[in-house]
Amino acid sequence: MTVTIYDVAREAGVSMATVSRVVNNNPNVKPQTRKKVFEAIERLGYRPNAVARGLASKKTTTVGVVIPDIANAIFAEVARGIEDIANMYHYNIILCNADKRKDKEIRVINTLLEKQVDGLLFMGGTVTDEHLQAFSTSNVPVVLCATTDEKGGIPSVDIDHEGAAFDAVTKLIQEGHRNIAMISGTLQDPANGYARFQGYKRALEKAGLKYREDYVRVGNYKYESGIEATQYFLELSERPTAIFAATDEMAIGAIHSLQDAGVAVPADMSVISVDNSRMASMVRPQLTTVAQPMYDIGAVSMRLLTKLMKKESVENVKVTLPHELVSRQSVAGPKA
């Protein structure tokens, strides 16, 4: 049979209120009594009922996290930052994978809210009106993690995606490249897609370079779309001398596609991207990329959420963390 708080109180010879105070770390319990209660708990194998405690306190000490692709190492690093801070503040995490599908994201959000989480962290792509509607039905804080709300109504932690792309393309221009292609994410994605595309165009414009539609292909952030886009670039009558990919995974697909075609990287064509996932240093040549502080994005998001859940004062609910260009071996000047 399930051991109850009543059983612990009887075993320890104290009141149920005293057991409750011990379990909830109330300081107003004598050390000797506390020791006696813990000994009774250990003997009986008592486990506090989290559901009952949540009903009593109206808090579950649980945070729901929506992750777009659990197989992606980038999001795994964000999740690690979230969990470390959650553990520090004694919150439990319910992690839900949404497979980058809007319908599943909405369903998962509603499921987490039904489970009475104390707060919600959303890692996804586009924050649509449907997402905003789901968030609006919540009476708990929501923080966007590694994405932003274009309308600016929801707290968020992210980087300047346009600025990151601008810095990557500027690196290529500084190396002497003038024919620079881009493998973009979907332009409906405001961060990894549209913002990085705008950063690419802004870098070209600042350098006085013409934007060419045939030098842009839209991928789906996956390795295979990097391969497909690069095969298209190789068939152009005027090949680009460099490729900027919106993500490391697509960039690695580009590198392998070039190598399979006998095109040396970076001697014949340079490749650069944004993310700085672990794969960037594992591929050969190692990938030059703009680093997102993914662990910090997760950690800062969770810390912001804890402040909102505790109704603490927050000066800035839209946090932009710095990015950094990491130079490796996949970029060099074009052949004369």
Short mmCIF file of C-alpha atoms in Angstrom, two decimals:
data_model
loop_
_atom_site.label_atom_id
_atom_site.label_comp_id
_atom_site.label_asym_id
_atom_site.label_seq_id
_atom_site.Cartn_x
_atom_site.Cartn_y
_atom_site.Cartn_z
CA MET A 1 0.00 0.00 0.00
CA THR A 2 1.05 3.61 -0.59
CA VAL A 3 2.75 5.17 2.41
CA THR A 4 1.05 8.42 3.42
CA ILE A 5 2.03 11.45 5.47
CA TYR A 6 -0.21 10.05 8.22
CA ASP A 7 1.91 6.88 8.36
CA VAL A 8 5.12 8.94 8.67
CA ALA A 9 3.61 11.08 11.44
CA ARG A 10 2.53 7.99 13.40
CA GLU A 11 5.92 6.32 12.93
CA ALA A 12 7.82 9.43 14.07
CA GLY A 13 5.37 10.26 16.86
CA VAL A 14 4.70 13.77 15.58
CA SER A 15 1.80 15.59 13.94
CA MET A 16 1.13 15.55 10.21
CA ALA A 17 1.74 19.31 10.21
CA THR A 18 5.27 18.70 11.53
CA VAL A 19 5.96 16.13 8.79
CA SER A 20 4.70 18.62 6.21
CA ARG A 21 7.02 21.32 7.55
CA VAL A 22 10.00 18.95 7.39
CA VAL A 23 9.20 17.83 3.83
CA ASN A 24 8.82 21.44 2.69
CA ASN A 25 12.09 22.53 4.38
CA ASN A 26 10.36 24.83 6.85
CA PRO A 27 13.07 26.09 9.26
CA ASN A 28 10.69 26.14 12.23
CA VAL A 29 11.38 22.53 13.22
CA LYS A 30 13.81 21.42 15.92
CA PRO A 31 16.84 19.53 14.57
CA GLN A 32 16.06 16.50 16.74
CA THR A 33 12.48 16.37 15.46
CA ARG A 34 13.63 16.85 11.88
CA LYS A 35 16.06 13.93 12.27
CA LYS A 36 13.30 11.72 13.70
CA VAL A 37 10.96 12.52 10.78
CA PHE A 38 13.65 11.83 8.17
CA GLU A 39 14.43 8.50 9.81
CA ALA A 40 10.74 7.57 9.66
CA ILE A 41 10.57 8.62 6.00
CA GLU A 42 13.58 6.43 5.18
CA ARG A 43 12.23 3.40 7.07
CA LEU A 44 8.82 3.59 5.40
CA GLY A 45 10.05 4.60 1.94
CA TYR A 46 7.72 7.60 1.90
CA ARG A 47 7.62 9.76 -1.24
CA PRO A 48 5.76 13.11 -1.05
CA ASN A 49 2.79 13.34 -3.41
CA ALA A 50 3.77 16.10 -5.85
CA VAL A 51 0.23 16.37 -7.21
CA ALA A 52 -1.26 16.89 -3.77
CA ARG A 53 1.44 19.41 -2.86
CA GLY A 54 0.76 21.26 -6.09
CA LEU A 55 -2.95 21.44 -5.38
CA ALA A 56 -2.28 22.82 -1.93
CA SER A 57 0.30 25.40 -2.96
CA LYS A 58 -1.05 26.03 -6.49
CA LYS A 59 2.54 25.42 -7.64
CA THR A 60 3.96 22.31 -9.29
CA THR A 61 7.62 23.48 -9.43
CA THR A 62 7.52 22.19 -12.99
CA VAL A 63 8.46 24.03 -16.19
CA GLY A 64 7.37 22.93 -19.65
CA VAL A 65 9.94 23.16 -22.46
CA VAL A 66 8.96 22.91 -26.14
CA ILE A 67 11.94 21.92 -28.29
CA PRO A 68 11.65 21.94 -32.09
CA ASP A 69 14.03 19.06 -32.89
CA ILE A 70 15.41 16.88 -30.12
CA ALA A 71 17.89 15.29 -32.54
CA ASN A 72 19.56 18.64 -33.25
CA ALA A 73 22.72 19.15 -31.16
CA ILE A 74 22.11 22.92 -31.07
CA PHE A 75 18.82 22.53 -29.20
CA ALA A 76 20.33 19.86 -26.95
CA GLU A 77 22.89 22.44 -25.77
CA VAL A 78 20.10 24.95 -25.06
CA ALA A 79 18.21 22.29 -23.11
CA ARG A 80 21.31 21.60 -21.01
CA GLY A 81 21.53 25.27 -20.04
CA ILE A 82 17.83 25.27 -19.14
CA GLU A 83 18.12 22.16 -16.98
CA ASP A 84 21.20 23.34 -15.09
CA ILE A 85 19.48 26.55 -13.99
CA ALA A 86 16.20 24.72 -13.32
CA ASN A 87 18.03 22.35 -10.97
CA MET A 88 19.67 25.30 -9.22
CA TYR A 89 16.24 26.80 -8.47
CA HIS A 90 14.62 23.41 -7.70
CA TYR A 91 12.36 23.21 -10.76
CA ASN A 92 11.62 20.05 -12.69
CA ILE A 93 11.54 20.03 -16.50
CA ILE A 94 9.03 18.43 -18.85
CA LEU A 95 10.74 18.39 -22.27
CA CYS A 96 8.53 17.95 -25.35
CA ASN A 97 9.74 17.48 -28.93
CA ALA A 98 7.62 19.21 -31.59
CA ASP A 99 9.39 18.01 -34.77
CA LYS A 100 9.34 21.57 -36.19
CA ARG A 101 5.61 21.20 -36.90
CA LYS A 102 3.31 24.04 -35.98
CA ASP A 103 0.32 21.79 -35.27
CA LYS A 104 2.38 19.68 -32.88
CA GLU A 105 3.85 22.79 -31.22
CA ILE A 106 0.35 24.11 -30.48
CA ARG A 107 -0.81 20.72 -29.20
CA VAL A 108 2.25 20.37 -26.94
CA ILE A 109 1.83 23.90 -25.56
CA ASN A 110 -1.78 23.18 -24.62
CA THR A 111 -0.86 19.80 -23.11
CA LEU A 112 1.82 21.37 -20.90
CA LEU A 113 -0.56 24.10 -19.75
CA GLU A 114 -3.16 21.46 -18.91
CA LYS A 115 -0.56 19.78 -16.71
CA GLN A 116 -0.43 22.99 -14.65
CA VAL A 117 3.22 23.84 -15.28
CA ASP A 118 4.40 26.95 -13.44
CA GLY A 119 6.03 28.38 -16.56
CA LEU A 120 6.70 27.65 -20.22
CA LEU A 121 9.85 27.92 -22.35
CA PHE A 122 9.24 27.81 -26.08
CA MET A 123 12.04 26.97 -28.49
CA GLY A 124 10.68 27.07 -32.00
CA GLY A 125 10.72 28.92 -35.26
CA THR A 126 7.96 31.24 -36.29
CA VAL A 127 5.72 32.52 -33.50
CA THR A 128 2.38 32.69 -35.32
CA ASP A 129 -1.00 34.06 -34.30
CA GLU A 130 -1.95 30.51 -33.31
CA HIS A 131 1.02 30.37 -30.93
CA LEU A 132 0.10 33.76 -29.48
CA GLN A 133 -3.47 32.57 -28.97
CA ALA A 134 -2.24 29.47 -27.10
CA PHE A 135 0.09 31.57 -24.94
CA SER A 136 -2.70 34.06 -24.19
CA THR A 137 -4.83 31.33 -22.62
CA SER A 138 -2.07 30.69 -20.08
CA ASN A 139 -2.01 32.26 -16.63
CA VAL A 140 1.68 31.37 -16.22
CA PRO A 141 4.75 33.16 -17.62
CA VAL A 142 6.06 32.27 -21.08
CA VAL A 143 9.60 32.95 -22.32
CA LEU A 144 10.74 32.48 -25.92
CA CYS A 145 14.12 30.75 -26.09
CA ALA A 146 16.38 31.09 -29.17
CA THR A 147 13.54 32.79 -31.01
CA THR A 148 11.59 36.03 -30.78
CA ASP A 149 8.09 37.38 -31.14
CA GLU A 150 8.05 39.92 -34.00
CA LYS A 151 5.38 41.91 -32.17
CA GLY A 152 7.61 42.04 -29.09
CA GLY A 153 4.89 41.10 -26.65
CA ILE A 154 6.49 37.99 -25.15
CA PRO A 155 9.74 37.90 -23.13
CA SER A 156 12.58 36.36 -25.12
CA VAL A 157 16.28 35.46 -25.10
CA ASP A 158 18.12 35.23 -28.42
CA ILE A 159 20.99 36.59 -30.50
CA ASP A 160 20.92 39.21 -33.27
CA HIS A 161 20.47 36.78 -36.18
CA GLU A 162 20.71 39.47 -38.84
CA GLY A 163 23.92 40.76 -37.27
CA ALA A 164 25.38 37.23 -37.10
CA ALA A 165 24.70 36.65 -40.80
CA PHE A 166 26.07 40.10 -41.66
CA ASP A 167 29.33 39.28 -39.84
CA ALA A 168 29.66 35.91 -41.61
CA VAL A 169 29.18 37.36 -45.09
CA THR A 170 31.41 40.33 -44.27
CA LYS A 171 34.16 37.82 -43.40
CA LEU A 172 33.90 36.37 -46.91
CA ILE A 173 33.96 39.83 -48.47
CA GLN A 174 37.05 40.76 -46.46
CA GLU A 175 38.75 37.65 -47.84
CA GLY A 176 38.13 38.99 -51.35
CA HIS A 177 34.99 37.12 -52.39
CA ARG A 178 32.51 38.88 -54.67
CA ASN A 179 30.33 35.99 -55.86
CA ILE A 180 28.75 34.79 -52.62
CA ALA A 181 25.83 32.35 -52.55
CA MET A 182 23.50 31.65 -49.63
CA ILE A 183 21.70 28.53 -48.45
CA SER A 184 18.89 30.09 -46.45
CA GLY A 185 16.37 28.69 -44.03
CA THR A 186 12.69 29.21 -44.74
CA LEU A 187 11.93 32.91 -45.03
CA GLN A 188 8.80 32.40 -42.92
CA ASP A 189 11.12 31.77 -39.96
CA PRO A 190 11.86 35.25 -38.57
CA ALA A 191 15.17 34.32 -36.92
CA ASN A 192 17.15 31.52 -38.58
CA GLY A 193 15.49 32.19 -41.93
CA TYR A 194 14.41 35.73 -42.73
CA ALA A 195 16.73 37.62 -40.37
CA ARG A 196 19.82 35.75 -41.58
CA PHE A 197 18.76 36.31 -45.19
CA GLN A 198 18.44 40.03 -44.47
CA GLY A 199 21.90 40.01 -42.90
CA TYR A 200 23.30 38.41 -46.06
CA LYS A 201 21.68 41.05 -48.27
CA ARG A 202 22.81 43.91 -46.02
CA ALA A 203 26.44 42.75 -46.13
CA LEU A 204 26.34 42.60 -49.93
CA GLU A 205 24.74 46.02 -50.13
CA LYS A 206 27.27 47.61 -47.79
CA ALA A 207 30.12 46.24 -49.93
CA GLY A 208 28.48 47.48 -53.14
CA LEU A 209 27.87 43.94 -54.41
CA LYS A 210 24.84 43.05 -56.52
CA TYR A 211 22.24 40.72 -55.01
CA ARG A 212 21.55 37.77 -57.33
CA GLU A 213 18.45 35.61 -56.95
CA ASP A 214 20.21 32.66 -58.59
CA TYR A 215 22.74 32.72 -55.75
CA VAL A 216 20.09 32.01 -53.08
CA ARG A 217 18.50 28.65 -52.35
CA VAL A 218 16.06 27.97 -49.51
CA GLY A 219 16.79 24.87 -47.46
CA ASN A 220 15.13 23.22 -44.47
CA TYR A 221 18.11 23.46 -42.06
CA LYS A 222 19.01 19.82 -42.71
CA TYR A 223 22.22 18.29 -44.08
CA GLU A 224 20.49 17.02 -47.23
CA SER A 225 19.22 20.46 -48.22
CA GLY A 226 22.80 21.75 -48.01
CA ILE A 227 23.83 19.07 -50.48
CA GLU A 228 20.96 19.84 -52.86
CA ALA A 229 21.54 23.59 -52.83
CA THR A 230 25.26 23.17 -53.50
CA GLN A 231 24.60 20.86 -56.43
CA TYR A 232 22.45 23.62 -57.89
CA PHE A 233 25.22 26.23 -57.41
CA LEU A 234 27.75 23.95 -59.13
CA GLU A 235 25.57 23.79 -62.25
CA LEU A 236 25.48 27.58 -62.69
CA SER A 237 27.44 29.01 -65.59
CA GLU A 238 29.04 31.46 -63.17
CA ARG A 239 29.72 29.53 -60.01
CA PRO A 240 29.95 31.36 -56.69
CA THR A 241 33.36 31.37 -55.01
CA ALA A 242 31.88 31.15 -51.53
CA ILE A 243 28.75 29.83 -49.80
CA PHE A 244 27.11 31.21 -46.68
CA ALA A 245 24.81 28.64 -45.08
CA ALA A 246 22.26 29.69 -42.48
CA THR A 247 23.12 26.69 -40.26
CA ASP A 248 26.12 24.45 -39.63
CA GLU A 249 24.24 21.34 -40.72
CA MET A 250 23.49 22.79 -44.15
CA ALA A 251 27.07 24.09 -44.38
CA ILE A 252 28.45 20.61 -43.74
CA GLY A 253 26.15 19.28 -46.45
CA ALA A 254 27.63 21.94 -48.74
CA ILE A 255 31.21 20.96 -47.88
CA HIS A 256 30.55 17.29 -48.57
CA SER A 257 28.74 18.08 -51.82
CA LEU A 258 31.70 20.17 -53.00
CA GLN A 259 34.19 17.47 -52.03
CA ASP A 260 32.15 14.81 -53.83
CA ALA A 261 32.28 16.99 -56.96
CA GLY A 262 36.05 17.37 -56.70
CA VAL A 263 35.84 21.00 -55.54
CA ALA A 264 38.38 21.71 -52.79
CA VAL A 265 37.32 23.62 -49.67
CA PRO A 266 38.50 26.34 -49.22
CA ALA A 267 40.96 26.39 -52.15
CA ASP A 268 38.22 26.33 -54.81
CA MET A 269 35.23 27.46 -52.77
CA SER A 270 34.83 28.77 -49.21
CA VAL A 271 32.01 27.84 -46.83
CA ILE A 272 30.83 29.71 -43.72
CA SER A 273 27.76 29.46 -41.49
CA VAL A 274 26.08 30.41 -38.21
CA ASP A 275 25.68 28.20 -35.08
CA ASN A 276 29.04 26.74 -34.00
CA SER A 277 27.62 23.35 -33.14
CA ARG A 278 30.00 20.53 -32.15
CA MET A 279 29.90 19.30 -35.76
CA ALA A 280 31.63 22.50 -36.91
CA SER A 281 34.92 21.36 -35.39
CA MET A 282 34.40 17.69 -36.34
CA VAL A 283 34.07 18.18 -40.12
CA ARG A 284 37.19 18.50 -42.31
CA PRO A 285 38.13 21.16 -43.09
CA GLN A 286 36.84 22.55 -39.82
CA LEU A 287 34.01 25.00 -40.37
CA THR A 288 34.33 28.74 -39.91
CA THR A 289 31.11 29.87 -38.27
CA VAL A 290 29.45 32.50 -36.12
CA ALA A 291 28.94 31.09 -32.65
CA GLN A 292 25.64 31.35 -30.82
CA PRO A 293 26.03 30.97 -27.04
CA MET A 294 23.48 28.16 -26.99
CA TYR A 295 24.09 27.03 -23.40
CA ASP A 296 23.85 30.64 -22.22
CA ILE A 297 20.63 31.19 -24.19
CA GLY A 298 19.07 28.25 -22.32
CA ALA A 299 20.46 29.30 -18.95
CA VAL A 300 19.44 32.96 -19.27
CA SER A 301 15.98 31.97 -20.54
CA MET A 302 15.41 29.75 -17.51
CA ARG A 303 16.70 32.42 -15.13
CA LEU A 304 14.38 34.99 -16.69
CA LEU A 305 11.48 32.57 -16.34
CA THR A 306 12.26 31.96 -12.65
CA LYS A 307 12.12 35.70 -12.02
CA LEU A 308 8.78 35.99 -13.81
CA MET A 309 7.35 32.98 -11.97
CA LYS A 310 8.37 34.51 -8.64
CA LYS A 311 7.06 37.92 -9.75
CA GLU A 312 10.46 39.51 -9.25
CA SER A 313 11.34 42.82 -10.84
CA VAL A 314 12.81 42.40 -14.35
CA GLU A 315 14.42 45.36 -16.12
CA ASN A 316 14.65 43.83 -19.59
CA VAL A 317 12.37 41.06 -20.84
CA LYS A 318 13.89 41.06 -24.35
CA VAL A 319 17.47 39.84 -23.95
CA THR A 320 19.93 39.78 -26.87
CA LEU A 321 23.12 37.84 -26.18
CA PRO A 322 26.38 38.46 -28.10
CA HIS A 323 27.60 36.28 -30.98
CA GLU A 324 31.20 35.67 -32.05
CA LEU A 325 32.94 34.78 -35.31
CA VAL A 326 35.01 31.60 -34.93
CA SER A 327 37.61 31.33 -37.71
CA ARG A 328 38.68 27.82 -38.73
CA GLN A 329 39.81 26.29 -42.03
CA SER A 330 36.82 26.46 -44.41
CA VAL A 331 37.38 30.06 -45.58
CA ALA A 332 40.18 31.48 -47.73
CA GLY A 333 40.50 34.07 -50.47
CA PRO A 334 39.24 33.19 -53.97
CA LYS A 335 41.59 31.96 -56.66
CA ALA A 336 43.02 34.74 -58.78
#
